[in-house]
Amino acid sequence: MQMWFPILVFSIPILAIIGGVLKRWIKLKEKQLEVTAHHSAESAAQYAAKIATLEERVAVLNRIVTDRNEGLTAQIEALRDEPAPLKQIN
């Protein structure tokens, strides 16, 4: 029993220090995951908005191509006058 006592005396504080460091490392990793998830959600929202805008434009172009009415030139000119600029995604 006396032989194990010095080992226990030194190992308990070492284990406590390692446990504290490990706990901080886990908190850091959790925070990094939260930041990454937030950034990913923002990027997904930006991409979704951009896709919606492009889908609207494609629908208009599809309607122009498939409709055989006489106002085709006027519709094309109207589109040239009012296109909304696409937002840049960083």
Coordinates of C-alpha atoms in Angstrom, one line a residue:
M1 CA 0.0 0.0 0.0
Q2 CA 2.8 2.4 0.8
M3 CA 4.3 2.0 -2.7
W4 CA 1.1 3.3 -4.4
F5 CA 0.7 6.3 -2.2
P6 CA 3.4 8.5 -3.9
I7 CA 2.0 7.6 -7.3
L8 CA -1.5 8.6 -6.3
V9 CA -0.3 11.9 -4.7
F10 CA 1.3 13.0 -8.0
S11 CA -1.2 11.5 -10.4
I12 CA -4.4 13.1 -9.0
P13 CA -3.3 16.7 -9.6
I14 CA -1.9 15.8 -13.0
L15 CA -5.3 14.2 -13.9
A16 CA -7.1 17.3 -12.6
I17 CA -5.0 19.5 -14.8
I18 CA -5.5 17.3 -17.9
G19 CA -9.2 17.2 -17.2
G20 CA -9.4 21.1 -17.0
V21 CA -7.4 21.4 -20.3
L22 CA -9.6 18.8 -22.0
K23 CA -12.8 20.6 -20.8
R24 CA -11.6 24.0 -22.2
W25 CA -10.6 22.3 -25.5
I26 CA -14.1 20.7 -25.8
K27 CA -15.7 24.1 -25.2
L28 CA -13.5 25.7 -27.9
K29 CA -14.4 23.0 -30.4
E30 CA -18.1 23.5 -29.6
K31 CA -17.8 27.2 -30.2
Q32 CA -16.0 26.6 -33.5
L33 CA -18.8 24.3 -34.6
E34 CA -21.4 27.0 -33.7
V35 CA -19.5 29.6 -35.7
T36 CA -19.2 27.3 -38.7
A37 CA -22.9 26.3 -38.5
H38 CA -23.9 30.0 -38.4
H39 CA -21.7 30.9 -41.3
S40 CA -23.0 27.9 -43.3
A41 CA -26.6 28.9 -42.6
E42 CA -25.9 32.5 -43.8
S43 CA -24.3 31.2 -47.0
A44 CA -27.2 28.8 -47.6
A45 CA -29.7 31.7 -47.2
Q46 CA -27.7 33.8 -49.7
Y47 CA -27.5 31.0 -52.2
A48 CA -31.3 30.3 -51.8
A49 CA -32.0 34.0 -52.5
K50 CA -29.8 34.0 -55.5
I51 CA -31.4 30.8 -56.8
A52 CA -34.8 32.2 -56.4
T53 CA -33.8 35.3 -58.4
L54 CA -32.4 33.2 -61.2
E55 CA -35.4 30.9 -61.2
E56 CA -37.6 34.0 -61.7
R57 CA -35.5 35.1 -64.6
V58 CA -35.5 31.7 -66.2
A59 CA -39.3 31.6 -65.8
V60 CA -39.6 34.9 -67.6
L61 CA -37.3 33.8 -70.4
N62 CA -39.1 30.5 -70.7
R63 CA -42.5 32.4 -71.0
I64 CA -41.0 34.7 -73.7
V65 CA -39.6 31.8 -75.7
T66 CA -42.7 29.6 -75.5
D67 CA -45.3 32.4 -76.0
R68 CA -45.8 33.3 -79.7
N69 CA -47.3 36.7 -79.3
E70 CA -46.6 39.8 -81.2
G71 CA -45.2 41.8 -78.3
L72 CA -42.0 39.7 -78.0
T73 CA -39.7 42.6 -78.9
A74 CA -41.3 44.9 -76.3
Q75 CA -41.0 42.2 -73.6
I76 CA -37.3 41.7 -74.4
E77 CA -36.7 45.5 -74.3
A78 CA -38.6 45.7 -71.0
L79 CA -36.3 43.1 -69.5
R80 CA -33.2 45.0 -70.6
D81 CA -34.4 48.1 -68.8
E82 CA -35.2 46.5 -65.4
P83 CA -32.9 43.6 -64.5
A84 CA -32.0 43.5 -60.9
P85 CA -28.3 43.1 -60.3
L86 CA -27.1 39.9 -58.6
K87 CA -25.6 40.2 -55.2
Q88 CA -22.0 39.0 -54.8
I89 CA -21.6 36.1 -52.3
N90 CA -18.3 36.1 -50.4

